[in-house]
Amino acid sequence: MTGSEHVLLTPYGLRCDHRAEPLGLDAGTPLLSWRLRSGRRGDAPAAYRVRVRTEDGVLVWDTGEVADPEAASARYAGPLLRPRTRYRWQVSVTAADGAVGAAESWFETGMLGPSAWTASWIAHDPAALDVMNAPEEGELALADHGLQPAVRLRRPFEAPAAPVRARLYVTARGLYEMRVNGARVGDAELAPGWTDYRDRIDYQTYDVTDLLRAGGNVLAATLADGWWSGFVGFDPRRSGAHYGTFPQLLAELHLEYADGTTGILATGGDWETARSPIRYADLLMGECHDLRLETPGWDLPAERARPEATRDRETEPEEPRPAESQPAESRPEGTPAGRASGDGWLPAYVAGTDRALLTASVAQPVRAVQELAPRTVTRFEDGRHLVDFGQNFAGRVRVTARGLAPGDRVVVRHGETLDDRGRLYTDNLRTAAATDVLVAGADDETIFEPRFTYHGFRYAEVTGLTALGTGDITGVVLHSDTPWAGEFACSDPELDRLHQSIAWGQRSNFVSVPTDCPQRDERLGWLADAQVFLPTACLNADVAAFFDGWLRDVRGARSADGGFSNVAPRLAGVADEGAPGWGDAGVLVPWHLYRVYGDERVLVRNFDAMCGWVDFVHRHNPDLVWNRRVGPHFADWLAPTPTPRDVVATAYFARSADLTARAAEVLGHPDAAERYGTLAGHIRKTFTERFVTPDGRIEGDTQTGYLLALAFGLLPAELVPGAADRLAELVEAAGPGLTTGFLGVGLIAPVLDAHGRADLAHALLTRAEPPSWLHPLRNGATTIWERWDGYTAGRGFQAAAMNSFNHYSLGSIGEWLYQGVAGLAQAPASTGYRELLIRPRPGGLTWARASYESVRGTVSTAWTREGGGFRLEVSVPPGASAVVHIPAADPGGVRESGIPAAEAAGVRIVGTEPGALRCRVTSGEFRFTADVH
Ligand code: RAM
C-alpha cells in the first residue's frame, strides 16, 4: 500500500457472509461487507459501489453509485449465482470530498443445493471390520467402549492432463481427513464439524488444483467416529453412537482441463477401503496409532508408492481408471463388500445416497492455530514424564518418540491440573479417558500426533519413553478459527491475566460449536453459557459466522411446540426442555449478534423461532409469572447465593418478549412489535407486582435479582435508584464481593457502572478471596473455572463430578474490561458500531487500552493517568461517530491535541457531568488531555 492510500478513505477487511474469501458458498444472496480506514479526521463515506465479476472479467452485478453514508455492506442482488464458480468483487467508496478508495476480494460458490451432488456415502463395511485386539492390562477397555478403528478409503484414477482447476467437495458422517497423492488436503481439523446431523451435514470445499497431475493420481481419505458415532456428552445410557454406528464419506472431485473438458470423481462403490493403523479415535476417549499396521504409500499412485510398501502388497491395485468414465456408483446401495484387492483393501461399502441434508459450512473450520512449547518436563522415578504447557487449552500434543522397538507403547494422558502430590489429576474428566496411545512400528524415530480427537489440558503425562526433552513435545492448540478482533491491556498485570484467561476459555471452547468445557465427558453446546459469554466473545473475536452456524442447530433443537432446548446440537436425553436463561439464548443471541454486526439477516433467520419461544412460555404461563414448563430450571447456576427461581424465570421471560418486539420492529413487522411489546410491558408489570415491594426490595434480595431487574429494564423508573442502591449495598455487604452465578455474573460490573458504582465493579475485580476472578488466578488458573471455588486452599478440589477448570461462563466479565476499564463500547442504541461510547472507568489503574476490529473498522482507546493529568486517545473509524467521556476535574479545561476541546476540529461538546466532559467526535484520531486533580 502506498502512503497516500493509507491517508485516504480506503475499504479493507472485505468479507462475504462474514468470512474472508469463502470457498464453497451455498448462499444465493451473500452479504458483501467492508471496513474503512482513513488518515484524515472527519473522513466519512458518502457513497459506495460494488461490482461483481466472473473470473474472466464479465460484469455480473453492479450496484451503481449508492449514496449511503452509513452503509458498510451490500447484499448481492444480481442474477442467480452459478454453482462452483469464483466471483471477484470490488468495492469502491467515495468520501464526502469526492476521493475514491477501492479494494477487491472474491468468493466462490459451492454446489448450491443438494440436487447437484452425485456422490454416495461410502464406508468400510462395518460387518467386515476386524474385531479389535483384546485390551492389554491398563489400556482402555476397548470392548466396553465399543471403539472401532479409523478406516481408509481411496480411489486411484488417471488424469489425461494436469487439471487447470480442481475442487474437492467433501463431508463425512464422522470425521474425515482427505489426501491427494499423499499430501494432506487443506488445514481443517475435526471436519466436517459438529452439526445436528439429523438436520444437516456441512460439507467443505478445497482447491486441490496444485496437488493433481497428469497420469496416475490417488484421492484418499481417513474416517473416524467423531461426533457422529463416537462419544459426546455424558449420558450414561447411551455410550456413543448418537447419530450412527460407523463413519461414512461423501466426496466429489470436480476437474477442469485446459481443453475445456471436465471430469467428476465421486465417492461410490468403485472406491476401495481398508482399516487404518488408527486402532480407535474418539473425541472423549483419545486415539491409538498402531504403526505396525502402517502401509506407507497407501495414498500414493502405484508408481510413486515406496518400494517396501509395494513389496508388502499381495497384488498391485488395479490399473487406475480414467476419472471421466466412472459411474458415480457401481454397486447398489447397501451391497456388501466383495472381493479384496490385496493388502486388506476391499471394495467400499455403499451406505446410501441421501444428499438432502448437505449444506456448505458457513463458519471458519477448526484449525491448529498455535503451538505451545512445554514450560517444564519432569521425569519421575517410575519413568513417567510430566509435561507442563503452562496454559490450559484444547488440542493435543505432538511427540517425537525415539529408540522404540516395534510394539513398544507410548501413552499420553491429559489433565488440567495436578493433585497435591504433583501427579496428573484426572478425576474431573469423569468418563473421558483423554488418553492417546502410540504403538511403535519399525521406524527409529516417530512423530505422533493424534488427528481425530482433542483434549482440554495443561499437563500431559507421557509413559513409555526413556527420554523426553522439551524439544520433543509440543502442544497443538485447536479451535474454530474465528479471526481475533480485540485486544486489551492495562496497568494491573492480574487483570491482564484475567483477560488472557477469558480469551483462552474462548479459544478452548469454540470448537465447532460453543461448548461448556473441553475436557470432561460433556463438551456440549449449552445455551446459557453461550448467551452469557457472547458479549465478551464478540469483543475478543469475529464470531458472526461461527454463531450463525450454531444458531441453525439452536433452531433445529426446538421442540414441536416451539420451546428452545438447553443444548444445541441437541442430544437425545440431555435436558431437553429449555430452562429460563438457557432457552432464552435463542432470542438473546440473535439480538446481540444483530447489534454487533449490524446484519439484519440474523434476525430474519431467527425471528419465527424467537416468537415461537415467547409464545411457548406465554402459553404455559398465562398469568405471566414463568413457573411452569421451566425445564430443569438451573436458575442462577452455581451462584453462592441462590436467587428465587420465579424471579429469574420471569425476568428472562420479560427480556425475551422485549427483544422479540424490538426484532419485529427492525424487521418491519409492526403487529408483532406491538404484540410482543405489550406482552413485555405486562410481564414487567407482573414482575413488579409479584416480586418487588413498594420500597423496591426484590424477592430474595439477591444481587442477581437486582441485576436482572436493572439490566433488563423491568422496574418502573421510580424504583430504579432504590434498586441500584440496594444492589450496591449487597455488593458492599458481601465484602465487597459477588454472590452471582452464571446468569448474574456478566451483568454485575456493567450494571454497577451504569448506576454510578464503577468503583464497586473495580473492587470486585481486585478481590482475591472466593468468590472472585482473582482467586482462581492466584491459585494457578490460566482459564476461567466452572465454579468460583473449584479449588480452595483448605478444602482442595470441589467435587470431581462437576469441576471444570475451563468453562467460560464466569468469564463474562470480559466485556467490562473492554467497555468499562478501557472505555471501548458501542452506544446502547447503535447497531454495527455506528455510534460508539468511549467512557473509561480508571479505578485505581494508571493506564488501560483496548482495540477492536468492528464491522466498520478499527476502534481503539488508550488512556493514561500520570501525576494529575489524564490523557485519552481515541480512534473512530470512518462512518462512525463517538460520544467520549473525558474524566476531568475542570471539564472546561479539557484539551484535544493541545487546543481547547471546544475549538478542536471534529469535536462538539455535548455536556458536562460531575468530573467529566462529554463530547461527540467524528471519525479520526483524537488525543484528549485533562486535569483530574
Ligand atoms: C453443566 C454444564 C453447563 C451448564 C449446565 C446447566 O453441566 O457444564 O455449563 O450450563 O450444567
Tab-separated table of N, CA, C and O in Angstrom, residues 638-718:
chain	number	residue	atom	x	y	z
A	638	LEU	N	-24.942	-22.250	39.858
A	638	LEU	CA	-23.698	-22.213	40.626
A	638	LEU	C	-23.463	-20.897	41.372
A	638	LEU	O	-22.329	-20.520	41.658
A	639	ALA	N	-24.564	-20.196	41.676
A	639	ALA	CA	-24.431	-18.955	42.447
A	639	ALA	C	-24.188	-19.277	43.914
A	639	ALA	O	-24.855	-20.149	44.468
A	640	PRO	N	-23.283	-18.576	44.572
A	640	PRO	CA	-23.096	-18.768	46.013
A	640	PRO	C	-24.382	-18.444	46.784
A	640	PRO	O	-24.647	-19.047	47.819
A	641	THR	N	-25.153	-17.473	46.303
A	641	THR	CA	-26.440	-17.169	46.928
A	641	THR	C	-27.525	-17.358	45.872
A	641	THR	O	-27.558	-16.622	44.887
A	642	PRO	N	-28.413	-18.313	46.088
A	642	PRO	CA	-29.422	-18.550	45.052
A	642	PRO	C	-30.464	-17.444	44.994
A	642	PRO	O	-30.809	-16.853	46.011
A	643	THR	N	-30.915	-17.186	43.792
A	643	THR	CA	-31.989	-16.219	43.571
A	643	THR	C	-33.272	-17.009	43.320
A	643	THR	O	-33.217	-18.029	42.626
A	644	PRO	N	-34.404	-16.556	43.872
A	644	PRO	CA	-35.645	-17.321	43.673
A	644	PRO	C	-35.884	-17.621	42.191
A	644	PRO	O	-35.718	-16.752	41.332
A	645	ARG	N	-36.298	-18.829	41.950
A	645	ARG	CA	-36.430	-19.295	40.566
A	645	ARG	C	-37.423	-18.483	39.751
A	645	ARG	O	-37.173	-18.176	38.578
A	646	ASP	N	-38.555	-18.151	40.382
A	646	ASP	CA	-39.573	-17.430	39.619
A	646	ASP	C	-39.094	-16.026	39.241
A	646	ASP	O	-39.495	-15.473	38.215
A	647	VAL	N	-38.246	-15.462	40.089
A	647	VAL	CA	-37.693	-14.137	39.789
A	647	VAL	C	-36.810	-14.234	38.544
A	647	VAL	O	-36.945	-13.465	37.588
A	648	VAL	N	-35.920	-15.211	38.557
A	648	VAL	CA	-35.018	-15.399	37.409
A	648	VAL	C	-35.831	-15.653	36.144
A	648	VAL	O	-35.626	-15.021	35.097
A	649	ALA	N	-36.775	-16.589	36.242
A	649	ALA	CA	-37.518	-17.004	35.058
A	649	ALA	C	-38.349	-15.862	34.496
A	649	ALA	O	-38.325	-15.580	33.299
A	650	THR	N	-39.054	-15.166	35.367
A	650	THR	CA	-39.955	-14.117	34.886
A	650	THR	C	-39.153	-12.953	34.293
A	650	THR	O	-39.558	-12.346	33.303
A	651	ALA	N	-37.999	-12.678	34.881
A	651	ALA	CA	-37.131	-11.636	34.320
A	651	ALA	C	-36.725	-12.009	32.892
A	651	ALA	O	-36.771	-11.179	31.976
A	652	TYR	N	-36.348	-13.241	32.693
A	652	TYR	CA	-35.954	-13.670	31.350
A	652	TYR	C	-37.132	-13.683	30.380
A	652	TYR	O	-36.980	-13.366	29.194
A	653	PHE	N	-38.284	-14.021	30.889
A	653	PHE	CA	-39.484	-14.008	30.047
A	653	PHE	C	-39.711	-12.584	29.513
A	653	PHE	O	-39.930	-12.370	28.318
A	654	ALA	N	-39.607	-11.610	30.420
A	654	ALA	CA	-39.781	-10.212	30.007
A	654	ALA	C	-38.716	-9.812	28.989
A	654	ALA	O	-38.995	-9.140	27.991
A	655	ARG	N	-37.502	-10.238	29.250
A	655	ARG	CA	-36.393	-9.879	28.364
A	655	ARG	C	-36.615	-10.453	26.953
A	655	ARG	O	-36.458	-9.759	25.954
A	656	SER	N	-37.002	-11.712	26.896
A	656	SER	CA	-37.200	-12.329	25.584
A	656	SER	C	-38.353	-11.689	24.829
A	656	SER	O	-38.277	-11.469	23.623
A	657	ALA	N	-39.430	-11.379	25.555
A	657	ALA	CA	-40.567	-10.731	24.895
A	657	ALA	C	-40.148	-9.361	24.369
A	657	ALA	O	-40.470	-8.981	23.237
A	658	ASP	N	-39.380	-8.630	25.170
A	658	ASP	CA	-38.942	-7.295	24.786
A	658	ASP	C	-38.033	-7.340	23.553
A	658	ASP	O	-38.204	-6.583	22.600
A	659	LEU	N	-37.069	-8.245	23.554
A	659	LEU	CA	-36.142	-8.317	22.414
A	659	LEU	C	-36.865	-8.809	21.159
A	659	LEU	O	-36.541	-8.381	20.046
A	660	THR	N	-37.841	-9.675	21.341
A	660	THR	CA	-38.606	-10.138	20.176
A	660	THR	C	-39.388	-8.961	19.583
A	660	THR	O	-39.467	-8.813	18.357
A	661	ALA	N	-39.918	-8.120	20.459
A	661	ALA	CA	-40.624	-6.923	19.973
A	661	ALA	C	-39.664	-6.010	19.205
A	661	ALA	O	-39.990	-5.503	18.128
A	662	ARG	N	-38.470	-5.856	19.743
A	662	ARG	CA	-37.511	-4.974	19.063
A	662	ARG	C	-37.093	-5.558	17.713
A	662	ARG	O	-36.910	-4.842	16.736
A	663	ALA	N	-36.937	-6.878	17.698
A	663	ALA	CA	-36.574	-7.521	16.431
A	663	ALA	C	-37.690	-7.320	15.417
A	663	ALA	O	-37.438	-7.036	14.241
A	664	ALA	N	-38.923	-7.426	15.877
A	664	ALA	CA	-40.070	-7.230	14.979
A	664	ALA	C	-40.040	-5.824	14.402
A	664	ALA	O	-40.322	-5.608	13.219
A	665	GLU	N	-39.678	-4.886	15.226
A	665	GLU	CA	-39.602	-3.504	14.765
A	665	GLU	C	-38.533	-3.346	13.685
A	665	GLU	O	-38.766	-2.758	12.639
A	666	VAL	N	-37.358	-3.914	13.952
A	666	VAL	CA	-36.261	-3.824	12.979
A	666	VAL	C	-36.681	-4.446	11.653
A	666	VAL	O	-36.384	-3.929	10.576
A	667	LEU	N	-37.412	-5.558	11.750
A	667	LEU	CA	-37.767	-6.284	10.534
A	667	LEU	C	-39.020	-5.736	9.866
A	667	LEU	O	-39.446	-6.244	8.837
A	668	GLY	N	-39.607	-4.724	10.487
A	668	GLY	CA	-40.798	-4.141	9.881
A	668	GLY	C	-42.044	-4.995	10.021
A	668	GLY	O	-42.781	-5.180	9.062
A	669	HIS	N	-42.238	-5.548	11.208
A	669	HIS	CA	-43.478	-6.280	11.484
A	669	HIS	C	-44.200	-5.550	12.616
A	669	HIS	O	-44.120	-5.950	13.779
A	670	PRO	N	-44.920	-4.482	12.287
A	670	PRO	CA	-45.488	-3.637	13.356
A	670	PRO	C	-46.462	-4.383	14.262
A	670	PRO	O	-46.506	-4.115	15.462
A	671	ASP	N	-47.219	-5.319	13.694
A	671	ASP	CA	-48.185	-6.031	14.538
A	671	ASP	C	-47.481	-6.844	15.610
A	671	ASP	O	-47.840	-6.810	16.788
A	672	ALA	N	-46.457	-7.564	15.169
A	672	ALA	CA	-45.705	-8.383	16.119
A	672	ALA	C	-44.989	-7.482	17.122
A	672	ALA	O	-44.925	-7.787	18.313
A	673	ALA	N	-44.470	-6.372	16.642
A	673	ALA	CA	-43.765	-5.442	17.541
A	673	ALA	C	-44.719	-4.983	18.641
A	673	ALA	O	-44.373	-4.952	19.824
A	674	GLU	N	-45.899	-4.673	18.226
A	674	GLU	CA	-46.925	-4.213	19.164
A	674	GLU	C	-47.292	-5.330	20.155
A	674	GLU	O	-47.334	-5.139	21.369
A	675	ARG	N	-47.519	-6.521	19.588
A	675	ARG	CA	-47.967	-7.637	20.425
A	675	ARG	C	-46.921	-7.990	21.487
A	675	ARG	O	-47.215	-8.073	22.670
A	676	TYR	N	-45.666	-8.169	21.027
A	676	TYR	CA	-44.628	-8.573	21.994
A	676	TYR	C	-44.227	-7.417	22.902
A	676	TYR	O	-43.862	-7.621	24.055
A	677	GLY	N	-44.327	-6.207	22.357
A	677	GLY	CA	-44.016	-5.038	23.186
A	677	GLY	C	-45.014	-4.933	24.335
A	677	GLY	O	-44.648	-4.684	25.487
A	678	THR	N	-46.281	-5.128	24.006
A	678	THR	CA	-47.322	-5.071	25.040
A	678	THR	C	-47.134	-6.198	26.040
A	678	THR	O	-47.209	-5.992	27.260
A	679	LEU	N	-46.859	-7.386	25.510
A	679	LEU	CA	-46.638	-8.521	26.407
A	679	LEU	C	-45.475	-8.227	27.360
A	679	LEU	O	-45.568	-8.437	28.571
A	680	ALA	N	-44.374	-7.710	26.797
A	680	ALA	CA	-43.205	-7.411	27.633
A	680	ALA	C	-43.595	-6.430	28.739
A	680	ALA	O	-43.204	-6.591	29.903
A	681	GLY	N	-44.389	-5.429	28.380
A	681	GLY	CA	-44.840	-4.446	29.367
A	681	GLY	C	-45.647	-5.112	30.476
A	681	GLY	O	-45.457	-4.828	31.662
A	682	HIS	N	-46.517	-6.029	30.069
A	682	HIS	CA	-47.331	-6.720	31.081
A	682	HIS	C	-46.472	-7.609	31.977
A	682	HIS	O	-46.713	-7.707	33.174
A	683	ILE	N	-45.506	-8.248	31.396
A	683	ILE	CA	-44.647	-9.115	32.235
A	683	ILE	C	-43.860	-8.244	33.217
A	683	ILE	O	-43.717	-8.581	34.394
A	684	ARG	N	-43.371	-7.116	32.745
A	684	ARG	CA	-42.625	-6.220	33.648
A	684	ARG	C	-43.522	-5.791	34.813
A	684	ARG	O	-43.090	-5.763	35.960
A	685	LYS	N	-44.746	-5.470	34.458
A	685	LYS	CA	-45.694	-5.034	35.493
A	685	LYS	C	-45.935	-6.175	36.490
A	685	LYS	O	-45.904	-5.975	37.712
A	686	THR	N	-46.136	-7.354	35.944
A	686	THR	CA	-46.355	-8.519	36.812
A	686	THR	C	-45.133	-8.766	37.689
A	686	THR	O	-45.243	-9.072	38.878
A	687	PHE	N	-43.964	-8.617	37.093
A	687	PHE	CA	-42.718	-8.815	37.850
A	687	PHE	C	-42.714	-7.885	39.062
A	687	PHE	O	-42.446	-8.309	40.194
A	688	THR	N	-43.024	-6.630	38.813
A	688	THR	CA	-43.000	-5.657	39.902
A	688	THR	C	-44.078	-5.985	40.947
A	688	THR	O	-43.817	-5.977	42.146
A	689	GLU	N	-45.267	-6.289	40.436
A	689	GLU	CA	-46.351	-6.595	41.380
A	689	GLU	C	-46.045	-7.810	42.241
A	689	GLU	O	-46.303	-7.816	43.437
A	690	ARG	N	-45.497	-8.826	41.596
A	690	ARG	CA	-45.304	-10.077	42.313
A	690	ARG	C	-44.021	-10.134	43.135
A	690	ARG	O	-43.958	-10.812	44.153
A	691	PHE	N	-42.988	-9.473	42.647
A	691	PHE	CA	-41.677	-9.708	43.267
A	691	PHE	C	-41.043	-8.480	43.896
A	691	PHE	O	-39.954	-8.579	44.463
A	692	VAL	N	-41.649	-7.312	43.725
A	692	VAL	CA	-40.984	-6.104	44.214
A	692	VAL	C	-41.875	-5.418	45.248
A	692	VAL	O	-43.058	-5.171	44.989
A	693	THR	N	-41.292	-5.122	46.406
A	693	THR	CA	-42.067	-4.434	47.444
A	693	THR	C	-42.168	-2.953	47.076
A	693	THR	O	-41.375	-2.459	46.259
A	694	PRO	N	-43.121	-2.232	47.683
A	694	PRO	CA	-43.278	-0.811	47.330
A	694	PRO	C	-41.991	-0.009	47.526
A	694	PRO	O	-41.745	0.961	46.818
A	695	ASP	N	-41.148	-0.424	48.471
A	695	ASP	CA	-39.898	0.336	48.629
A	695	ASP	C	-38.761	-0.268	47.800
A	695	ASP	O	-37.585	0.054	48.019
A	696	GLY	N	-39.095	-1.119	46.869
A	696	GLY	CA	-38.102	-1.531	45.876
A	696	GLY	C	-37.283	-2.756	46.216
A	696	GLY	O	-36.291	-3.029	45.545
A	697	ARG	N	-37.656	-3.535	47.232
A	697	ARG	CA	-36.940	-4.784	47.516
A	697	ARG	C	-37.428	-5.880	46.565
A	697	ARG	O	-38.644	-6.076	46.431
A	698	ILE	N	-36.501	-6.581	45.966
A	698	ILE	CA	-36.895	-7.666	45.057
A	698	ILE	C	-36.841	-8.980	45.815
A	698	ILE	O	-35.892	-9.222	46.586
A	699	GLU	N	-37.844	-9.806	45.591
A	699	GLU	CA	-37.937	-11.075	46.314
A	699	GLU	C	-36.597	-11.821	46.291
A	699	GLU	O	-35.968	-11.962	45.251
A	700	GLY	N	-36.203	-12.273	47.459
A	700	GLY	CA	-34.931	-12.970	47.580
A	700	GLY	C	-33.814	-12.030	47.985
A	700	GLY	O	-32.847	-12.425	48.607
A	701	ASP	N	-33.951	-10.763	47.587
A	701	ASP	CA	-32.967	-9.727	47.932
A	701	ASP	C	-31.548	-10.181	47.589
A	701	ASP	O	-30.633	-10.089	48.410
A	702	THR	N	-31.382	-10.647	46.389
A	702	THR	CA	-30.057	-11.118	45.964
A	702	THR	C	-29.485	-10.201	44.894
A	702	THR	O	-30.215	-9.504	44.188
A	703	GLN	N	-28.189	-10.257	44.760
A	703	GLN	CA	-27.526	-9.459	43.717
A	703	GLN	C	-28.119	-9.773	42.348
A	703	GLN	O	-28.454	-8.867	41.577
A	704	THR	N	-28.260	-11.060	42.041
A	704	THR	CA	-28.741	-11.419	40.710
A	704	THR	C	-30.167	-10.923	40.473
A	704	THR	O	-30.496	-10.488	39.375
A	705	GLY	N	-30.991	-10.943	41.510
A	705	GLY	CA	-32.350	-10.419	41.363
A	705	GLY	C	-32.331	-8.963	40.904
A	705	GLY	O	-33.011	-8.581	39.946
A	706	TYR	N	-31.521	-8.148	41.573
A	706	TYR	CA	-31.443	-6.725	41.189
A	706	TYR	C	-30.768	-6.569	39.817
A	706	TYR	O	-31.155	-5.719	39.025
A	707	LEU	N	-29.769	-7.387	39.581
A	707	LEU	CA	-29.059	-7.272	38.298
A	707	LEU	C	-29.998	-7.539	37.129
A	707	LEU	O	-30.007	-6.793	36.143
A	708	LEU	N	-30.784	-8.606	37.233
A	708	LEU	CA	-31.693	-8.927	36.134
A	708	LEU	C	-32.715	-7.806	35.965
A	708	LEU	O	-32.991	-7.360	34.846
A	709	ALA	N	-33.253	-7.345	37.084
A	709	ALA	CA	-34.288	-6.311	37.005
A	709	ALA	C	-33.737	-5.024	36.388
A	709	ALA	O	-34.381	-4.396	35.550
A	710	LEU	N	-32.517	-4.651	36.780
A	710	LEU	CA	-31.940	-3.400	36.270
A	710	LEU	C	-31.436	-3.562	34.837
A	710	LEU	O	-31.690	-2.724	33.979
A	711	ALA	N	-30.760	-4.654	34.566
A	711	ALA	CA	-30.194	-4.836	33.231
A	711	ALA	C	-31.294	-4.999	32.187
A	711	ALA	O	-31.157	-4.541	31.054
A	712	PHE	N	-32.384	-5.652	32.571
A	712	PHE	CA	-33.452	-5.900	31.602
A	712	PHE	C	-34.531	-4.812	31.642
A	712	PHE	O	-35.544	-4.915	30.968
A	713	GLY	N	-34.291	-3.782	32.442
A	713	GLY	CA	-35.228	-2.660	32.493
A	713	GLY	C	-36.617	-3.048	32.954
A	713	GLY	O	-37.611	-2.657	32.349
A	714	LEU	N	-36.711	-3.836	34.020
A	714	LEU	CA	-38.007	-4.374	34.433
A	714	LEU	C	-38.763	-3.457	35.398
A	714	LEU	O	-39.958	-3.620	35.593
A	715	LEU	N	-38.053	-2.520	36.004
A	715	LEU	CA	-38.669	-1.760	37.094
A	715	LEU	C	-39.198	-0.422	36.605
A	715	LEU	O	-38.608	0.191	35.706
A	716	PRO	N	-40.277	0.042	37.221
A	716	PRO	CA	-40.712	1.410	36.911
A	716	PRO	C	-39.632	2.394	37.352
A	716	PRO	O	-38.906	2.132	38.325
A	717	ALA	N	-39.555	3.516	36.637
A	717	ALA	CA	-38.452	4.463	36.837
A	717	ALA	C	-38.244	4.820	38.300
A	717	ALA	O	-37.102	4.922	38.772
A	718	GLU	N	-39.356	4.971	39.039
A	718	GLU	CA	-39.192	5.446	40.420
A	718	GLU	C	-38.521	4.411	41.316
A	718	GLU	O	-37.977	4.743	42.362
